[in-house]
Amino acid sequence: MNARMIPKCNSLHLGILPLTVLALVFFGVWNLRRVPAGMFGHVLTVALSPCSRKDVLVLTPWLAPIIWEGTFNIDILNEQFRLRNTTIGLTVFAIKKYVVFLKLFLETAEQHFMVGHKVTYYVFTDRPADVPLVPLGTGRKLVVLTVRNYTRWQDVSMHRMEMISHFSERRFLHEVDYLVCADVDMKFSDHVGVEILSALFGTLHPGFYSSSREAFTYERRPQSQAYIPRDEGDFYYAGGFFGGSVLEVHHLTKACHEAMVQDKANGIEAVWHDESHLNKYLLYHKPTKVLSPEYVWDQKMGWPSIMKKLRYVAVPKNHQAIRNR
Ligand code: UDP
Ligand code: MN
């Protein structure tokens, strides 16, 4: 799917606009006592701007919203998720030298990630003593999960699926409603809130959101469980930001882990490791929301004008030094 293929937004025809406003005002005034305080304004605003982005794809062909700045009303969404007392788990891995990324990751998450909601950071690390003490806001806590490391960075990255799956069953299902699974070599630089939450979500990779499917770096060898033929595929999703309900994330991470175990037994490793398997899974289990590249950005891609906000951005790293390969 090409981001330049822009569907026509539904917009109120000018001829019926005055009538619609009249009807809304009449309905609104008549219904005023039944509308919660502060909501009446939204009714008019939302009704008068049914779709505020015409320059980007805002809906997948399977009718999942694609989340861009200007497509949602955060006040309405915050109210919805607060009413349900939603708790969000943010999983992040800081294995070996990657602990150096934790401080900025957590500090910026405190400023931008799910502010006003209940949040549990799950920090997976082999170096619990190196987890920085970052002051947390009310309703927010941090849990350190001590896990093993692997020699190869590819194995560290891939085994995240196994560990998230393992802890989903044993802990997360009983502790949080949603899981957000994130890379640590990143910082939050603008709002990331409940607009992302849905049963299953993935994020458009910043390098491929405007590419056609033939250009996607899917695994192309049929011997791998992550194989996707050239004539299949919707989007290319980033490995560094996905999530959903704990149950859906458990299904996803378990399936990806099992596929990687199978690949290993067959002596093959997918070209982009866990990201290849994530892409395979999301092709056959369509996400219920898709996040725009605002939610995984890399400054190397510049700042195109369709990107109104850069919310979660790669921290430049010297791969050789950090990964200690
Ligand atoms: N990671 C880690 N230690 C390592 C290698 C990777 O903790 O030695 C984790 C970390 O959370 C990182 C993620 O695995 O963000 C994915 O690896 P990386 O960010 O290096 O992959 P890239 O974003 O460059 O594809
Ligand atoms: Mn990364």
Short mmCIF file of C-alpha atoms and ligand atoms in Angstrom, two decimals:
data_model
loop_
_atom_site.label_atom_id
_atom_site.label_comp_id
_atom_site.label_asym_id
_atom_site.label_seq_id
_atom_site.Cartn_x
_atom_site.Cartn_y
_atom_site.Cartn_z
CA MET A 1 0.00 0.00 0.00
CA ASN A 2 1.33 3.36 -0.97
CA ALA A 3 0.92 6.37 1.30
CA ARG A 4 0.36 8.47 -1.79
CA MET A 5 -2.82 6.51 -2.53
CA ILE A 6 -5.06 8.88 -0.63
CA PRO A 7 -8.69 7.96 -0.12
CA LYS A 8 -11.23 10.75 -0.44
CA CYS A 9 -12.33 11.90 2.98
CA ASN A 10 -16.01 12.18 3.68
CA SER A 11 -16.84 15.80 4.12
CA LEU A 12 -20.10 17.55 4.78
CA HIS A 13 -21.47 18.98 1.56
CA LEU A 14 -21.65 22.78 1.78
CA GLY A 15 -25.33 22.74 0.78
CA ILE A 16 -26.39 20.72 3.78
CA LEU A 17 -23.97 22.38 6.19
CA PRO A 18 -26.33 25.05 7.58
CA LEU A 19 -29.05 22.43 7.99
CA THR A 20 -26.66 20.09 9.76
CA VAL A 21 -25.50 22.82 12.12
CA LEU A 22 -29.13 23.70 12.90
CA ALA A 23 -30.00 20.08 13.55
CA LEU A 24 -26.93 19.61 15.73
CA VAL A 25 -27.60 22.74 17.74
CA PHE A 26 -31.24 21.74 18.20
CA PHE A 27 -30.30 18.18 19.15
CA GLY A 28 -27.46 19.43 21.35
CA VAL A 29 -29.56 21.95 23.27
CA TRP A 30 -32.40 19.49 23.62
CA ASN A 31 -29.96 16.85 24.88
CA LEU A 32 -27.72 19.18 26.86
CA ARG A 33 -28.51 17.77 30.28
CA ARG A 34 -27.56 14.26 29.18
CA VAL A 35 -24.15 15.23 27.75
CA PRO A 36 -21.28 15.04 30.29
CA ALA A 37 -19.74 18.38 31.17
CA GLY A 38 -17.21 19.47 28.59
CA MET A 39 -18.42 17.08 25.92
CA PHE A 40 -20.88 19.32 24.09
CA GLY A 41 -18.11 21.32 22.46
CA HIS A 42 -16.60 18.13 21.08
CA VAL A 43 -19.86 17.06 19.50
CA LEU A 44 -19.95 20.16 17.32
CA THR A 45 -16.21 20.17 16.57
CA VAL A 46 -16.11 16.51 15.58
CA ALA A 47 -19.29 16.69 13.55
CA LEU A 48 -18.03 19.67 11.59
CA SER A 49 -14.62 18.18 10.81
CA PRO A 50 -15.21 14.51 10.08
CA CYS A 51 -11.78 14.09 8.53
CA SER A 52 -9.04 16.60 8.94
CA ARG A 53 -6.18 15.02 6.96
CA LYS A 54 -6.47 14.71 3.21
CA ASP A 55 -2.74 14.49 2.48
CA VAL A 56 -2.15 11.05 4.01
CA LEU A 57 -3.78 7.63 4.12
CA VAL A 58 -5.95 7.55 7.25
CA LEU A 59 -7.66 4.16 6.87
CA THR A 60 -6.33 0.74 5.87
CA PRO A 61 -8.27 -1.35 3.30
CA TRP A 62 -9.49 -3.45 6.25
CA LEU A 63 -10.82 -0.29 7.91
CA ALA A 64 -8.27 0.14 10.66
CA PRO A 65 -7.48 3.80 11.41
CA ILE A 66 -3.98 5.04 10.64
CA ILE A 67 -3.01 7.43 13.41
CA TRP A 68 -1.67 10.78 12.27
CA GLU A 69 -1.67 14.12 14.07
CA GLY A 70 -4.94 15.84 13.23
CA THR A 71 -7.04 12.66 12.97
CA PHE A 72 -8.08 12.29 16.62
CA ASN A 73 -9.42 14.27 19.54
CA ILE A 74 -7.22 13.43 22.52
CA ASP A 75 -9.67 14.84 25.09
CA ILE A 76 -12.40 12.40 24.06
CA LEU A 77 -9.94 9.48 23.98
CA ASN A 78 -8.42 10.36 27.36
CA GLU A 79 -11.90 10.47 28.88
CA GLN A 80 -12.77 7.05 27.41
CA PHE A 81 -9.61 5.33 28.62
CA ARG A 82 -9.67 7.05 32.03
CA LEU A 83 -13.25 5.90 32.60
CA ARG A 84 -12.00 2.33 32.14
CA ASN A 85 -9.04 3.01 34.47
CA THR A 86 -6.75 1.69 31.73
CA THR A 87 -3.29 0.50 32.74
CA ILE A 88 -0.53 0.43 30.15
CA GLY A 89 2.65 -1.66 30.32
CA LEU A 90 5.67 -0.39 28.41
CA THR A 91 8.22 -3.16 27.79
CA VAL A 92 11.78 -2.16 27.02
CA PHE A 93 14.98 -4.18 26.82
CA ALA A 94 18.32 -2.83 27.99
CA ILE A 95 20.77 -5.70 27.64
CA LYS A 96 24.52 -5.21 28.04
CA LYS A 97 25.68 -1.79 26.83
CA TYR A 98 22.16 -0.68 25.90
CA VAL A 99 21.53 0.24 29.56
CA VAL A 100 23.06 3.62 28.63
CA PHE A 101 19.88 4.43 26.69
CA LEU A 102 17.54 3.89 29.63
CA LYS A 103 17.88 7.28 31.32
CA LEU A 104 16.81 9.39 28.33
CA PHE A 105 14.19 6.82 27.33
CA LEU A 106 12.54 6.88 30.77
CA GLU A 107 12.91 10.64 31.34
CA THR A 108 11.28 11.46 28.02
CA ALA A 109 8.59 8.78 28.54
CA GLU A 110 7.70 10.58 31.79
CA GLN A 111 7.17 13.76 29.77
CA HIS A 112 5.32 12.33 26.77
CA PHE A 113 4.13 8.73 27.20
CA MET A 114 0.54 8.17 28.40
CA VAL A 115 0.62 11.18 30.71
CA GLY A 116 -2.37 11.08 33.11
CA HIS A 117 -2.79 7.31 32.81
CA LYS A 118 -1.54 4.36 34.83
CA VAL A 119 1.78 3.13 33.45
CA THR A 120 4.12 0.31 34.39
CA TYR A 121 7.57 0.26 32.83
CA TYR A 122 8.87 -3.27 32.47
CA VAL A 123 12.64 -2.99 32.07
CA PHE A 124 14.22 -6.27 30.94
CA THR A 125 17.92 -6.24 31.69
CA ASP A 126 20.93 -8.37 32.57
CA ARG A 127 22.36 -5.43 34.54
CA PRO A 128 19.74 -4.54 37.17
CA ALA A 129 22.25 -2.45 39.15
CA ASP A 130 22.67 -0.13 36.14
CA VAL A 131 18.98 0.78 35.84
CA PRO A 132 18.89 4.54 36.57
CA LEU A 133 16.66 5.99 39.27
CA VAL A 134 14.35 8.24 37.28
CA PRO A 135 11.67 10.10 39.28
CA LEU A 136 8.22 8.85 38.23
CA GLY A 137 4.88 10.68 38.21
CA THR A 138 1.88 9.51 40.21
CA GLY A 139 0.29 6.30 38.98
CA ARG A 140 3.53 5.26 37.30
CA LYS A 141 5.93 2.56 38.41
CA LEU A 142 8.95 0.66 37.17
CA VAL A 143 9.54 -3.07 37.42
CA VAL A 144 13.00 -4.49 36.71
CA LEU A 145 12.92 -7.97 35.17
CA THR A 146 16.34 -9.59 35.29
CA VAL A 147 16.89 -11.77 32.24
CA ARG A 148 19.80 -13.49 30.51
CA ASN A 149 21.80 -11.93 27.70
CA TYR A 150 22.97 -13.34 24.37
CA THR A 151 26.32 -12.85 22.67
CA ARG A 152 24.95 -11.80 19.28
CA TRP A 153 22.90 -8.60 19.10
CA GLN A 154 20.59 -10.37 16.66
CA ASP A 155 19.81 -12.94 19.35
CA VAL A 156 19.25 -10.22 21.96
CA SER A 157 16.79 -8.54 19.62
CA MET A 158 14.99 -11.75 18.59
CA HIS A 159 14.68 -13.22 22.07
CA ARG A 160 12.61 -10.21 23.12
CA MET A 161 9.65 -12.03 21.57
CA GLU A 162 10.23 -15.07 23.77
CA MET A 163 10.62 -13.01 26.93
CA ILE A 164 7.59 -10.80 26.31
CA SER A 165 5.54 -13.91 25.57
CA HIS A 166 6.80 -15.63 28.73
CA PHE A 167 6.08 -12.66 31.02
CA SER A 168 2.73 -11.92 29.36
CA GLU A 169 1.38 -15.25 30.54
CA ARG A 170 2.91 -15.10 33.99
CA ARG A 171 2.56 -11.41 34.91
CA PHE A 172 1.36 -8.90 32.39
CA LEU A 173 -2.06 -10.52 31.90
CA HIS A 174 -2.77 -9.94 35.59
CA GLU A 175 -1.19 -6.49 35.86
CA VAL A 176 -1.97 -4.35 32.80
CA ASP A 177 -4.58 -3.98 30.05
CA TYR A 178 -2.31 -3.06 27.14
CA LEU A 179 1.31 -3.64 26.27
CA VAL A 180 3.49 -1.31 24.24
CA CYS A 181 6.77 -2.94 23.14
CA ALA A 182 9.51 -0.46 22.37
CA ASP A 183 13.20 -0.20 21.40
CA VAL A 184 15.36 1.48 24.03
CA ASP A 185 17.68 3.40 21.68
CA MET A 186 14.97 6.00 21.23
CA LYS A 187 13.54 9.05 22.95
CA PHE A 188 10.03 10.43 23.18
CA SER A 189 9.94 13.94 21.78
CA ASP A 190 6.18 14.60 21.57
CA HIS A 191 2.84 13.23 22.77
CA VAL A 192 2.32 9.44 22.63
CA GLY A 193 -1.00 8.66 24.27
CA VAL A 194 -4.06 6.44 24.34
CA GLU A 195 -4.80 7.18 20.67
CA ILE A 196 -2.41 4.30 19.89
CA LEU A 197 -4.25 1.75 22.02
CA SER A 198 -6.22 -0.98 20.31
CA ALA A 199 -6.38 -4.80 20.28
CA LEU A 200 -3.35 -5.01 17.99
CA PHE A 201 -1.25 -2.22 16.54
CA GLY A 202 1.89 -1.84 14.45
CA THR A 203 3.82 1.22 13.28
CA LEU A 204 4.77 2.18 9.74
CA HIS A 205 8.56 2.00 9.40
CA PRO A 206 10.00 5.47 8.64
CA GLY A 207 12.06 4.10 5.76
CA PHE A 208 9.17 2.50 3.87
CA TYR A 209 5.91 4.37 4.48
CA SER A 210 5.93 5.74 0.94
CA SER A 211 7.40 2.66 -0.77
CA SER A 212 5.50 0.08 -2.78
CA ARG A 213 5.32 -3.46 -1.45
CA GLU A 214 7.97 -4.81 -3.85
CA ALA A 215 10.49 -2.51 -2.16
CA PHE A 216 9.67 -3.70 1.38
CA THR A 217 12.56 -5.57 3.00
CA TYR A 218 10.43 -8.57 3.91
CA GLU A 219 12.10 -11.98 4.17
CA ARG A 220 12.02 -13.31 0.60
CA ARG A 221 13.44 -16.82 1.06
CA PRO A 222 10.62 -19.40 1.13
CA GLN A 223 12.69 -21.55 3.53
CA SER A 224 12.08 -19.02 6.34
CA GLN A 225 8.90 -18.90 8.39
CA ALA A 226 8.96 -15.13 7.84
CA TYR A 227 8.71 -15.50 4.04
CA ILE A 228 6.36 -13.11 2.26
CA PRO A 229 5.95 -13.42 -1.54
CA ARG A 230 6.53 -10.33 -3.72
CA ASP A 231 2.84 -9.95 -4.50
CA GLU A 232 1.73 -9.89 -0.86
CA GLY A 233 2.02 -7.36 1.95
CA ASP A 234 0.19 -4.26 3.13
CA PHE A 235 2.79 -2.18 4.93
CA TYR A 236 6.30 -2.53 6.26
CA TYR A 237 6.07 -2.32 10.05
CA ALA A 238 8.89 -1.25 12.38
CA GLY A 239 10.20 -3.82 14.86
CA GLY A 240 10.74 -1.12 17.48
CA PHE A 241 7.15 -0.13 18.35
CA PHE A 242 4.13 -2.42 18.42
CA GLY A 243 1.55 -3.55 20.93
CA GLY A 244 -2.05 -4.18 21.82
CA SER A 245 -4.08 -5.95 24.48
CA VAL A 246 -1.94 -8.27 26.58
CA LEU A 247 -3.74 -11.26 25.06
CA GLU A 248 -3.02 -10.17 21.47
CA VAL A 249 0.59 -9.31 22.26
CA HIS A 250 0.95 -12.71 23.90
CA HIS A 251 -0.35 -14.40 20.73
CA LEU A 252 1.94 -12.30 18.52
CA THR A 253 5.13 -12.76 20.54
CA LYS A 254 4.52 -16.50 21.03
CA ALA A 255 3.93 -17.01 17.29
CA CYS A 256 7.03 -14.98 16.34
CA HIS A 257 9.18 -16.80 18.87
CA GLU A 258 8.00 -20.21 17.64
CA ALA A 259 8.67 -19.18 14.03
CA MET A 260 12.22 -18.16 15.00
CA VAL A 261 12.80 -21.48 16.79
CA GLN A 262 11.65 -23.26 13.62
CA ASP A 263 13.96 -21.13 11.47
CA LYS A 264 16.90 -21.91 13.73
CA ALA A 265 16.18 -25.65 13.46
CA ASN A 266 16.19 -25.22 9.67
CA GLY A 267 19.48 -23.30 9.73
CA ILE A 268 18.03 -19.99 8.55
CA GLU A 269 17.73 -16.54 10.15
CA ALA A 270 15.32 -13.97 8.75
CA VAL A 271 16.94 -10.95 7.09
CA TRP A 272 15.67 -8.42 9.66
CA HIS A 273 15.34 -10.85 12.53
CA ASP A 274 12.31 -10.26 14.80
CA GLU A 275 11.12 -7.41 12.54
CA SER A 276 10.74 -9.86 9.62
CA HIS A 277 8.62 -12.17 11.77
CA LEU A 278 6.55 -9.26 13.09
CA ASN A 279 5.80 -8.28 9.49
CA LYS A 280 4.77 -11.82 8.61
CA TYR A 281 2.48 -12.02 11.64
CA LEU A 282 0.82 -8.66 10.99
CA LEU A 283 0.20 -9.58 7.35
CA TYR A 284 -1.98 -12.52 8.37
CA HIS A 285 -3.32 -11.00 11.62
CA LYS A 286 -4.33 -7.53 10.54
CA PRO A 287 -3.69 -4.82 13.13
CA THR A 288 -6.75 -2.95 14.39
CA LYS A 289 -4.81 0.33 14.38
CA VAL A 290 -1.76 1.36 12.39
CA LEU A 291 0.49 4.11 13.69
CA SER A 292 1.99 6.60 11.26
CA PRO A 293 5.79 7.06 11.23
CA GLU A 294 5.27 9.93 13.69
CA TYR A 295 5.53 7.08 16.22
CA VAL A 296 8.90 5.72 15.01
CA TRP A 297 11.04 8.33 13.38
CA ASP A 298 14.69 8.64 12.48
CA GLN A 299 16.19 12.09 11.94
CA LYS A 300 18.17 10.59 9.06
CA MET A 301 14.89 10.76 7.12
CA GLY A 302 14.72 14.55 7.56
CA TRP A 303 11.38 16.17 8.51
CA PRO A 304 8.82 15.87 5.68
CA SER A 305 5.90 18.32 5.87
CA ILE A 306 3.31 15.54 6.32
CA MET A 307 4.99 14.75 9.65
CA LYS A 308 3.29 17.28 11.94
CA LYS A 309 4.86 15.73 15.03
CA LEU A 310 7.90 13.53 15.61
CA ARG A 311 6.88 11.62 18.71
CA TYR A 312 9.38 8.80 19.20
CA VAL A 313 12.74 9.31 17.58
CA ALA A 314 15.93 7.27 17.20
CA VAL A 315 18.86 8.34 19.34
CA PRO A 316 21.96 8.34 17.14
CA LYS A 317 24.27 5.54 18.16
CA ASN A 318 27.58 4.20 17.05
CA HIS A 319 26.46 0.65 16.35
CA GLN A 320 29.92 -0.88 16.48
CA ALA A 321 30.72 0.62 19.87
CA ILE A 322 27.30 0.12 21.43
CA ARG A 323 26.71 -3.39 20.21
CA ASN A 324 30.30 -4.42 20.93
CA ARG A 325 30.22 -6.87 18.07
N1 UDP B 1 19.09 -4.61 22.52
C1 UDP B 1 19.75 -4.59 23.76
N2 UDP B 1 21.07 -4.91 23.81
C2 UDP B 1 21.79 -5.24 22.71
C3 UDP B 1 21.13 -5.26 21.46
C4 UDP B 1 19.79 -4.92 21.40
O1 UDP B 1 19.16 -4.28 24.77
O2 UDP B 1 22.99 -5.54 22.82
C5 UDP B 1 17.65 -4.31 22.49
C6 UDP B 1 17.38 -2.83 22.67
O3 UDP B 1 16.14 -2.66 23.31
C7 UDP B 1 17.30 -2.36 21.24
C8 UDP B 1 16.60 -3.52 20.58
O4 UDP B 1 17.13 -4.68 21.24
O5 UDP B 1 16.61 -1.13 21.11
C9 UDP B 1 16.82 -3.65 19.07
O6 UDP B 1 18.18 -3.52 18.72
P1 UDP B 1 18.69 -2.21 17.96
O7 UDP B 1 17.99 -1.02 18.51
O8 UDP B 1 20.18 -2.19 18.03
O9 UDP B 1 18.20 -2.51 16.48
P2 UDP B 1 17.94 -1.40 15.35
O10 UDP B 1 16.95 -0.41 15.87
O11 UDP B 1 19.27 -0.75 15.08
O12 UDP B 1 17.42 -2.21 14.19
MN MN B 2 16.64 0.45 17.74
#
